[in-house]
Short mmCIF file of C-alpha atoms in Angstrom, two decimals:
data_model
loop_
_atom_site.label_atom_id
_atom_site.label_comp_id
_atom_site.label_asym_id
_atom_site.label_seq_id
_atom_site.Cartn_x
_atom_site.Cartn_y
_atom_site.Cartn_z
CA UNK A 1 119.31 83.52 101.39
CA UNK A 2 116.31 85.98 100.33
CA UNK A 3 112.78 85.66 102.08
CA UNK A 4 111.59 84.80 98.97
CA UNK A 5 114.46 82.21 98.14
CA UNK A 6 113.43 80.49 101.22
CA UNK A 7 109.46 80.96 100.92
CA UNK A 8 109.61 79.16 98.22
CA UNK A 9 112.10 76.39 99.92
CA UNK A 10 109.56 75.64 102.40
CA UNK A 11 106.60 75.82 100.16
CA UNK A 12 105.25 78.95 101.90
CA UNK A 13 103.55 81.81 100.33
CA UNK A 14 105.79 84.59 100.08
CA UNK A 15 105.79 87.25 102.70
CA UNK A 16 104.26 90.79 100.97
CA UNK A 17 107.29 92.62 101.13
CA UNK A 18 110.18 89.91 100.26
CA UNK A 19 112.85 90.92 97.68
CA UNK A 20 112.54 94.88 99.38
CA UNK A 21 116.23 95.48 100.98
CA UNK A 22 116.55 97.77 103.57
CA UNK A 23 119.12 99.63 105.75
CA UNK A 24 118.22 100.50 109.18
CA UNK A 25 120.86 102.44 111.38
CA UNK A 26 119.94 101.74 114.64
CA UNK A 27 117.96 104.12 116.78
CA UNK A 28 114.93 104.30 118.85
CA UNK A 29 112.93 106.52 116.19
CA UNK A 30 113.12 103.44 113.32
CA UNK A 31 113.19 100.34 115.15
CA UNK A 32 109.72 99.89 114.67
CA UNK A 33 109.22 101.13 111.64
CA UNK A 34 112.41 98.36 110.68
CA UNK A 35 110.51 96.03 112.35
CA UNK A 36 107.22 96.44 110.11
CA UNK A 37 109.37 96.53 107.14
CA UNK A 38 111.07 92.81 108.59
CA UNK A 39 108.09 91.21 109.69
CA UNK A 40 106.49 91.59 106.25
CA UNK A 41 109.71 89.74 104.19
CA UNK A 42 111.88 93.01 103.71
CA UNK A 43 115.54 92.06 104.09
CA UNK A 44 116.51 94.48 106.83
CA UNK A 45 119.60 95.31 108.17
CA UNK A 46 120.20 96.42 111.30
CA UNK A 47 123.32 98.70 111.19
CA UNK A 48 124.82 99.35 114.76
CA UNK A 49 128.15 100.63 116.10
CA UNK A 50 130.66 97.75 116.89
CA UNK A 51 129.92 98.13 120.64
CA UNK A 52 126.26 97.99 119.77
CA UNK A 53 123.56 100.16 119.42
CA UNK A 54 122.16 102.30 122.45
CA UNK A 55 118.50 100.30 121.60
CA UNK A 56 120.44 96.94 122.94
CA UNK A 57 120.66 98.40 126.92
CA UNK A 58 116.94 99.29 127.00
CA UNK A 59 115.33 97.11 129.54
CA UNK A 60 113.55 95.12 131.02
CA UNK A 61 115.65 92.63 130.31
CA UNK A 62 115.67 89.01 130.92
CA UNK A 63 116.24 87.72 134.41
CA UNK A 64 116.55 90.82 135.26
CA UNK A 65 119.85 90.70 134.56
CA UNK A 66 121.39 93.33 132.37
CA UNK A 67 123.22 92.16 129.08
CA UNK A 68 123.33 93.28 125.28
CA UNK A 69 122.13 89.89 124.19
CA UNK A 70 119.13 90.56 127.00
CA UNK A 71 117.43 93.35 126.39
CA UNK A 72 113.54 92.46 125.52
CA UNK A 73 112.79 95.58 124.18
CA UNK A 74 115.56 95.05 121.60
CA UNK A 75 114.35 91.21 121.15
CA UNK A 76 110.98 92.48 120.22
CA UNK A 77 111.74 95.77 117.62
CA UNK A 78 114.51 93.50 115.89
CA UNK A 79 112.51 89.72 114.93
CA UNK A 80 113.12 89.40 111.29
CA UNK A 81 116.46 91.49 110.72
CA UNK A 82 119.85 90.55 109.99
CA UNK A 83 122.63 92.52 112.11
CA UNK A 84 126.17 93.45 111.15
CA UNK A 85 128.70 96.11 112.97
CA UNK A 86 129.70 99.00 111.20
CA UNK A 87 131.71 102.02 112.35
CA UNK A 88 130.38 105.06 110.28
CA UNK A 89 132.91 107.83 112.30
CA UNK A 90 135.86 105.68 110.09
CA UNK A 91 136.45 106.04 106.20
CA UNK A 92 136.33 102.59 105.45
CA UNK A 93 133.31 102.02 107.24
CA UNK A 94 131.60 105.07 105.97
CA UNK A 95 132.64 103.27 102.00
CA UNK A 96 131.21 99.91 103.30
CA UNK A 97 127.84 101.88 103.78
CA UNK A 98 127.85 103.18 100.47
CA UNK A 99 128.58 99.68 99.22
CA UNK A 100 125.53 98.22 101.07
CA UNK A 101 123.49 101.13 100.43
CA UNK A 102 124.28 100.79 96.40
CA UNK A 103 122.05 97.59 96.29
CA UNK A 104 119.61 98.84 98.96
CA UNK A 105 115.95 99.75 98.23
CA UNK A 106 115.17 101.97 101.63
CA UNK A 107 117.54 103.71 104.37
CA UNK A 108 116.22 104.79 107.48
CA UNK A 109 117.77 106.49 109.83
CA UNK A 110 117.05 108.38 113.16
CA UNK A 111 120.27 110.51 113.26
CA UNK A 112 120.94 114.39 114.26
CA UNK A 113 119.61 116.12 111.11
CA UNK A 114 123.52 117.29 109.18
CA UNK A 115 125.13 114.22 110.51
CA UNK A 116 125.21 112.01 107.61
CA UNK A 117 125.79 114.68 105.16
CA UNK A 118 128.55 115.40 106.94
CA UNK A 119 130.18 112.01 105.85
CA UNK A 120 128.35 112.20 102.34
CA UNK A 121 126.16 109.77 103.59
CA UNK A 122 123.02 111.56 103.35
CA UNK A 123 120.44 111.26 100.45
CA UNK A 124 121.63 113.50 97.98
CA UNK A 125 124.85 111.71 98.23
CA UNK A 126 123.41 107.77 98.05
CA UNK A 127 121.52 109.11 95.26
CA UNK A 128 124.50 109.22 93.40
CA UNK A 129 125.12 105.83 93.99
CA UNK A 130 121.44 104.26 93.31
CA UNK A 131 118.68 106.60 91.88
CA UNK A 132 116.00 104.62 93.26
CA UNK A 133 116.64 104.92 96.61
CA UNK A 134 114.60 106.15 99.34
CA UNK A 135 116.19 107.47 102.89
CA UNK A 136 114.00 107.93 105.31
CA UNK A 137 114.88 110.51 108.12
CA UNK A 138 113.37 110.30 111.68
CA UNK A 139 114.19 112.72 113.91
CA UNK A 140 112.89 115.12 116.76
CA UNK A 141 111.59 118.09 115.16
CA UNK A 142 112.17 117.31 111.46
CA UNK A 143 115.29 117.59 109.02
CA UNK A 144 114.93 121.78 109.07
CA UNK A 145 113.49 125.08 111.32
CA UNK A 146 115.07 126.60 114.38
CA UNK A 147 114.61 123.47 116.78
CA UNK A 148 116.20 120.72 114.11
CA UNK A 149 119.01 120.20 115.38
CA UNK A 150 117.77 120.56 119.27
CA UNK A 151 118.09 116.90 121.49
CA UNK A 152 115.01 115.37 122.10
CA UNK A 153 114.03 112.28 123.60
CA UNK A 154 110.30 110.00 124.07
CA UNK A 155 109.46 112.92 126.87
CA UNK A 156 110.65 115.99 125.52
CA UNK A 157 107.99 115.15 122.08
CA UNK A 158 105.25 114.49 124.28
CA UNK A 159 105.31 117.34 125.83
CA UNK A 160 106.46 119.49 122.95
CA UNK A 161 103.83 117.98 120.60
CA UNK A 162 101.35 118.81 123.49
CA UNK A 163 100.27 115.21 124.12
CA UNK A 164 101.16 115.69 127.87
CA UNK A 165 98.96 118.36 128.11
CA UNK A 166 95.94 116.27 127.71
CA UNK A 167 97.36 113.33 129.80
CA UNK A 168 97.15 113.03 133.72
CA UNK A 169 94.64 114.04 136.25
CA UNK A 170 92.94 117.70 136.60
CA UNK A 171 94.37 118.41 139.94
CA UNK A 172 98.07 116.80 139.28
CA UNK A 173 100.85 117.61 136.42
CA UNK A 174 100.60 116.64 132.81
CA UNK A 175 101.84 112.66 132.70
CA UNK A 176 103.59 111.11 130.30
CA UNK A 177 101.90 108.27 128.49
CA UNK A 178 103.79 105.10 128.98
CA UNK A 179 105.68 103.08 126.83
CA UNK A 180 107.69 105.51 124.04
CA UNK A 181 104.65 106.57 122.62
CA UNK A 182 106.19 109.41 120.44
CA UNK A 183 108.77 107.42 119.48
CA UNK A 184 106.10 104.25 118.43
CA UNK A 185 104.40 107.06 116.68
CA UNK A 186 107.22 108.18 114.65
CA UNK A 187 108.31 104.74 113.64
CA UNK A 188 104.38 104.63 112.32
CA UNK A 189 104.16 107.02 110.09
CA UNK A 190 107.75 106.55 108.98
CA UNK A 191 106.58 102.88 107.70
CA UNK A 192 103.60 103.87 105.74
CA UNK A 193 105.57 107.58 104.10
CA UNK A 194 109.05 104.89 103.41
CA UNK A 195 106.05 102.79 101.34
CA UNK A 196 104.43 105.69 99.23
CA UNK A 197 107.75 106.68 98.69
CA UNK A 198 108.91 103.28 97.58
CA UNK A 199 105.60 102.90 95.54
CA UNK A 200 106.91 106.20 94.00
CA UNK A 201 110.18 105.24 93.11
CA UNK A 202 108.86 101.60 91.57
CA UNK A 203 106.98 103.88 89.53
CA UNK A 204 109.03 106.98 88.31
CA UNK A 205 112.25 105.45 88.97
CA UNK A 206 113.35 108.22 91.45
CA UNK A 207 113.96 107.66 95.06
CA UNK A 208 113.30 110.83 97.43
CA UNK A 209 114.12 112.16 100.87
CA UNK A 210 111.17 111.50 103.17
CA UNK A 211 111.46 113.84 106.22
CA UNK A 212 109.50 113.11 109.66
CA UNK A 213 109.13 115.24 112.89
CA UNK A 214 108.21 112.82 115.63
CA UNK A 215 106.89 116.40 117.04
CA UNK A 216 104.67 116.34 113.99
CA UNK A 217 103.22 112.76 114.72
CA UNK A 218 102.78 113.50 118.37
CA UNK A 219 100.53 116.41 117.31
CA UNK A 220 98.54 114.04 115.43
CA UNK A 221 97.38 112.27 118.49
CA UNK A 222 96.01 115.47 119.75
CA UNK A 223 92.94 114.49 118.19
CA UNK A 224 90.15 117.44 117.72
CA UNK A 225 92.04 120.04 121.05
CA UNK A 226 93.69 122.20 118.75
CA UNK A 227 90.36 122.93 116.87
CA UNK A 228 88.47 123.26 119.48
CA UNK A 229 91.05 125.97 120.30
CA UNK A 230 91.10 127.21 117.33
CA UNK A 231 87.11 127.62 116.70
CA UNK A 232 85.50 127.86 119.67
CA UNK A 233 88.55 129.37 121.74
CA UNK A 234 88.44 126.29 124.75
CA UNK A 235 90.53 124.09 125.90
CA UNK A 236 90.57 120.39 125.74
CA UNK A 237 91.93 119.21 129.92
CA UNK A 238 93.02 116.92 131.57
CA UNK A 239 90.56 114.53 133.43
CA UNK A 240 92.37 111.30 134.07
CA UNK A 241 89.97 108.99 136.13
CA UNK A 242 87.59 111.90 136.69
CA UNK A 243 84.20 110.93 135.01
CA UNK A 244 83.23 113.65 132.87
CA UNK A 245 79.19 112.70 133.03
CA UNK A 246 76.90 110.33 135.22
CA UNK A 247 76.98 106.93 133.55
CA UNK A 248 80.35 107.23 131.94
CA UNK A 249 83.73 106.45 133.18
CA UNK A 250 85.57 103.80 134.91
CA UNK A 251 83.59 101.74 137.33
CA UNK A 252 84.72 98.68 140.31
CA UNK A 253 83.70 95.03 139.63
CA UNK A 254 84.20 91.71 141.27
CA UNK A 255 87.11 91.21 139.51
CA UNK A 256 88.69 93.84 138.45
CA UNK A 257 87.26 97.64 136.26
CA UNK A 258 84.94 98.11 133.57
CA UNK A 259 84.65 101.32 131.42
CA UNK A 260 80.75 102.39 130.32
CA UNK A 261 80.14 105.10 128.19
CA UNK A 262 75.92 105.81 128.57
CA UNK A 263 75.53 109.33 129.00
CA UNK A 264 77.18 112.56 127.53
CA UNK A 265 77.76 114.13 124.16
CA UNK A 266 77.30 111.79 121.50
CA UNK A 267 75.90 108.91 124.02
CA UNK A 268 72.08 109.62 124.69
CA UNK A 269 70.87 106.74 122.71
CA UNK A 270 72.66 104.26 125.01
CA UNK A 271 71.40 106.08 128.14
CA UNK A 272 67.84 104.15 127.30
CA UNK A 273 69.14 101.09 126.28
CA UNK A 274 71.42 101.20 129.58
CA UNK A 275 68.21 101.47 131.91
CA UNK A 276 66.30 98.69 129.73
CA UNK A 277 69.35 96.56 130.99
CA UNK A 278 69.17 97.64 134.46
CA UNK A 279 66.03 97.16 134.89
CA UNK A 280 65.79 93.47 133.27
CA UNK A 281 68.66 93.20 135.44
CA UNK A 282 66.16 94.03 138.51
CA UNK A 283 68.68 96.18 139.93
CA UNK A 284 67.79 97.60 142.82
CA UNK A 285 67.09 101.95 142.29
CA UNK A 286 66.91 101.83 138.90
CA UNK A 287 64.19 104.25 139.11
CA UNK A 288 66.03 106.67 140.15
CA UNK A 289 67.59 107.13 136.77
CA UNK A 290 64.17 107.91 135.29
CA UNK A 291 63.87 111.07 133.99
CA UNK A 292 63.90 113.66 131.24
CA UNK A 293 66.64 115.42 132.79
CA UNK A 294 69.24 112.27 132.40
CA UNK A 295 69.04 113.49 128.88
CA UNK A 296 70.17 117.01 129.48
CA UNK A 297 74.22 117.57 129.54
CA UNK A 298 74.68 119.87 132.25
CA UNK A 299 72.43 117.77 134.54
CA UNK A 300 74.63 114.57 133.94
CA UNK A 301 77.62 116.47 134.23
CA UNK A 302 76.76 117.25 138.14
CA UNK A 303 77.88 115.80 141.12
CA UNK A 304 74.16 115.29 141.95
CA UNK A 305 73.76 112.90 138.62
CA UNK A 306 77.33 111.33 138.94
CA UNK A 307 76.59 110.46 142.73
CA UNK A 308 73.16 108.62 142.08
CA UNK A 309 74.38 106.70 139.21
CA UNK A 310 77.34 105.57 141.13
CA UNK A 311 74.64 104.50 143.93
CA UNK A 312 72.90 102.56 141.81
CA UNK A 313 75.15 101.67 139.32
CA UNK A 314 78.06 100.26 141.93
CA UNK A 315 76.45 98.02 144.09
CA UNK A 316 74.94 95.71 141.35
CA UNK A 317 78.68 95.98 139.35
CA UNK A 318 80.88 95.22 142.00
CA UNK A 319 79.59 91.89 142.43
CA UNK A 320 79.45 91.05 138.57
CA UNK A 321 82.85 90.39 136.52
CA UNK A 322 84.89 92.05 134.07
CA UNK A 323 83.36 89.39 131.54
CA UNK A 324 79.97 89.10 132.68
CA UNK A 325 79.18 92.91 132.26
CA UNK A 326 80.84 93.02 129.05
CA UNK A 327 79.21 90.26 127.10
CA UNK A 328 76.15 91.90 129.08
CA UNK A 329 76.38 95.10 127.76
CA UNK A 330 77.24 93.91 124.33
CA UNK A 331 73.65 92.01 124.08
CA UNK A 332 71.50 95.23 125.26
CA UNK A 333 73.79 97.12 123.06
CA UNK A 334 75.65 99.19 125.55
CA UNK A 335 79.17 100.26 125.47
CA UNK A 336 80.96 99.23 127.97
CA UNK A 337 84.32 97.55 127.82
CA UNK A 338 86.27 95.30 130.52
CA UNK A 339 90.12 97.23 131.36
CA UNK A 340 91.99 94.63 130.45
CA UNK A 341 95.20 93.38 132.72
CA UNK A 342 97.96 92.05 130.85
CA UNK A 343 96.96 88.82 132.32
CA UNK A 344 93.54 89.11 130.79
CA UNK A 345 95.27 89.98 127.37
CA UNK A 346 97.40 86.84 127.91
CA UNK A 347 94.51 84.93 128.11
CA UNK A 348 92.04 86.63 125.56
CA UNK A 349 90.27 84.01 123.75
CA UNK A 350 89.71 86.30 120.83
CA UNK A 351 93.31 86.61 120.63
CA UNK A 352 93.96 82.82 120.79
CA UNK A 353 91.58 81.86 118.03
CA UNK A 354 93.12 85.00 115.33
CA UNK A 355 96.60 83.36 117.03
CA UNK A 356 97.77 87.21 117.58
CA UNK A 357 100.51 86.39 120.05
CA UNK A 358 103.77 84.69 118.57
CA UNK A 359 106.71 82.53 120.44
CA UNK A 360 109.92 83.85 119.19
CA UNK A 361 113.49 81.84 120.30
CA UNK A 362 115.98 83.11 122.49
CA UNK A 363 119.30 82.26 122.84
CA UNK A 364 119.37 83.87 126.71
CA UNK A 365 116.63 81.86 128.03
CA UNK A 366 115.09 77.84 126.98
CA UNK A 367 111.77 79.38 126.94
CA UNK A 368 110.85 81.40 123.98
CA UNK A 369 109.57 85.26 124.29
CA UNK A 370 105.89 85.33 123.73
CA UNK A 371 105.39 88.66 121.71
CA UNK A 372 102.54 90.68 120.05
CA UNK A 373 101.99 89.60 116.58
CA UNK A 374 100.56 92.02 113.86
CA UNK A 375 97.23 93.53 114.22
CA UNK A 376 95.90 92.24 110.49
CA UNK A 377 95.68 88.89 108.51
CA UNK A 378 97.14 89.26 105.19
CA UNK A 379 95.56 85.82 102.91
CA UNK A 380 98.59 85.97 100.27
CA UNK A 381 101.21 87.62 101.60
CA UNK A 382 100.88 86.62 105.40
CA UNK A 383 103.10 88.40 108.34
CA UNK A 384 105.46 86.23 109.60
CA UNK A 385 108.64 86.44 112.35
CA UNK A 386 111.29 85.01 109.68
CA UNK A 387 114.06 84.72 112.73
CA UNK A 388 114.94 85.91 116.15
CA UNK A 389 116.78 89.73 116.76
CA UNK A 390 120.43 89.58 115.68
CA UNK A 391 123.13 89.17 118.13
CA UNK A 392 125.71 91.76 118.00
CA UNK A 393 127.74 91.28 114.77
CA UNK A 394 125.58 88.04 113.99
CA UNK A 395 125.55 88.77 109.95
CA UNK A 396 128.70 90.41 109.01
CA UNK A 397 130.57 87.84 107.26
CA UNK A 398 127.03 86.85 105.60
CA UNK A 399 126.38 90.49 104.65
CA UNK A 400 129.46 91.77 103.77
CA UNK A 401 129.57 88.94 101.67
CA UNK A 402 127.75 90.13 99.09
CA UNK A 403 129.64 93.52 98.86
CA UNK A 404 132.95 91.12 97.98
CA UNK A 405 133.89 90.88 101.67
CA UNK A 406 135.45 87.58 102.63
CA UNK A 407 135.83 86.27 106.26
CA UNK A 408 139.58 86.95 106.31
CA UNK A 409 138.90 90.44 105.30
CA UNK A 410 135.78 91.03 107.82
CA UNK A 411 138.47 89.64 110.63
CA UNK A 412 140.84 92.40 109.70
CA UNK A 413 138.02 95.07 109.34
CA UNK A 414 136.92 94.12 112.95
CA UNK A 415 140.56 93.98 114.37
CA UNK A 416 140.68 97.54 112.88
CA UNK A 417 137.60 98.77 114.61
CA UNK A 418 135.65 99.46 111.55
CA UNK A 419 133.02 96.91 111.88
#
């Protein structure tokens, strides 16, 4: 049954994207943008081999035990889709694709750029099939040039994209940001091209090929270091932990860090407003941040300047919390933020009262998976998790189905090896 078929069961509003029907061959460059696409009422499949999909033994997993059916990475990037089996390296499974893909709105796939043309898979050919359609192609460096066809993984993009260069500390090697970042990226921009493209073809009637370089969204993060490069001939560097001026940077507490930001480029106004603080604060050497010469840049960007602020500064913070110096510094106006433990996001009681976290079943544990939710309120067309990730196979007889595949058949089809 459709999202919308069932929205209107329950008496729900409808989700924003219900009645959309999407492939998704499974790979770590579209999970999450298959995941945006599901959590918003898109029927999404999740296409994977009939051993399963590489995504399914990423950990951690649950227990700590390793398992398909355990993977939480997988449990979170899948909530919403349907999953069947479907071996594309066979004929008949390569025609069952076309079958599904005939009555699909979207494809995305994260394959080696050539592979799927190479089973007439690709968009020219499912264009043939349904004019409309959109296939969406993630991969490492983009669909053509000399690296195209090059492997890649989460790493190799950082560091090609030049992410890595800006990540680490000054006096150590370029670190890699944690948690697939490149990849997260990629899925990202993916989403929101798949949706112009979709807008496109609503409109025109033609689908189109949309091409993205994870490479290319990695640069993106870059920020303003290749135009500083590029106009003033410097380069942006590393400097991890290292605080850049007197008054900014990571700082001890009682119960935890803080991060201030009241001196530097950009931050002179809140170097006033941080002493009228202080001082109601009656912390002790205050004074000695009285001056004309906090103001200047290359004063508060010397050891001298860092070391007296810290002086002064640490003392008073280390006996304060995380939450007293932040609601603090948000009344004198000062911006300084607590660094936040996964705990402390756990128990965020802004995130409680917008109801951000969700608690999604799982068949591996009697406990349900507390997960992100998404970061905006829709009022018409909310975001909702419509069911739990698929377990391997869970939706072939259901999805096949509707391309006149009975269960007798789907047995045979999976005694063959095809799905």
């Amino acid at each position: 049954m459709s999202e919308l078929a069932q929205s209107k069961m329950k008496g729900e509003l409808p989700a924003a994207l219900a009645g959309l029907r999407v492939l998704e061959l499974d790979s770590p460059c579209t999970r999450y943008a298959g995941k945006m696409f599901a959590d918003m009422g898109a029927d999404v499949v999740l296409v994977e081999p009939p051993l399963g999909g590489s995504t399914r033994n990423e950990g951690p997993f649950i227990g700590n035990i390793f398992g398909q059916e355990r993977s939480l990475s997988f449990a979170y990037y899948n909530t919403s889709k349907r999953g069947v089996t479907l071996n594309l390296q066979s004929v008949e499974g390569q025609k069952l694709f076309r079958d599904l893909a005939s009555n699909a709105d979207l494809v995305l796939e994260g394959e080696r750029p050539g592979a799927l043309s190479k089973m007439d898979l690709d968009f020219q050919s499912l264009r043939k099939l349904h004019r409309k359609i959109v296939v969406t192609s993630v991969s490492p460096f983009g669909q053509t040039g000399p690296y195209a066809k090059y492997e890649s993984e989460d790493l190799v993009a950082l560091a090609l994209g030049g992410f890595m260069y800006l990540t680490g500390y000054p006096d150590g090697p370029p670190l890699r940001a944690y948690g697939n970042q490149a990849y997260l990226a990629a899925g990202m921009y993916a989403a929101v091209a798949s949706m112009l493209a979709l807008t496109a073809a609503e409109t025109s009637g033609d689908g189109q090929h949309v091409d993205v370089s994870m490479q290319e969204c990695v640069v993106m993060a870059m920020e303003t270091a290749a135009q500083y490069f590029d106009l003033e001939g410097s380069l942006r560097k590393r400097f991890g932990a290292n605080q850049r001026f007197a008054g900014s940077g990571v700082f001890e507490c009682k119960d935890g860090f803080v991060y201030m930001m009241a001196a530097g480029i950009g931050a002179n106004k809140f170097w006033s407003y941080s002493l009228d603080w202080l001082t109601k604060e009656g912390v002790v050497g205050v004074d000695r941040l009285q001056g004309d010469h906090w103001k200047e840049i290359e004063y508060v960007q010397g050891d001298e300047a860092k070391r007296i602020f810290a002086e002064v500064f640490g003392p008073w913070a280390k006996e304060r919390t995380k939450s007293y110096l932040y609601h603090q510094g948000q009344r004198h106006h000062v911006p300084l933020a607590p660094v936040n433990s996964p705990k402390d996001i756990l128990g965020s009681m802004q995130l409680a009262h917008r109801n951000y976290f969700v608690d999604v079943p799982h068949s591996a544990t009697t406990a349900p998976l507390r997960m992100p939710g998404a970061p905006y309120c829709l009022s018409r067309t909310p975001w909702r998790i419509s069911r739990p990730a698929p377990k391997l196979g869970e939706h072939n007889t259901e999805v096949f189905s509707s391309i006149g595949i009975d269960g007798a058949r789907c047995r045979e089809l999976k005694r063959a090896g095809v799905i």
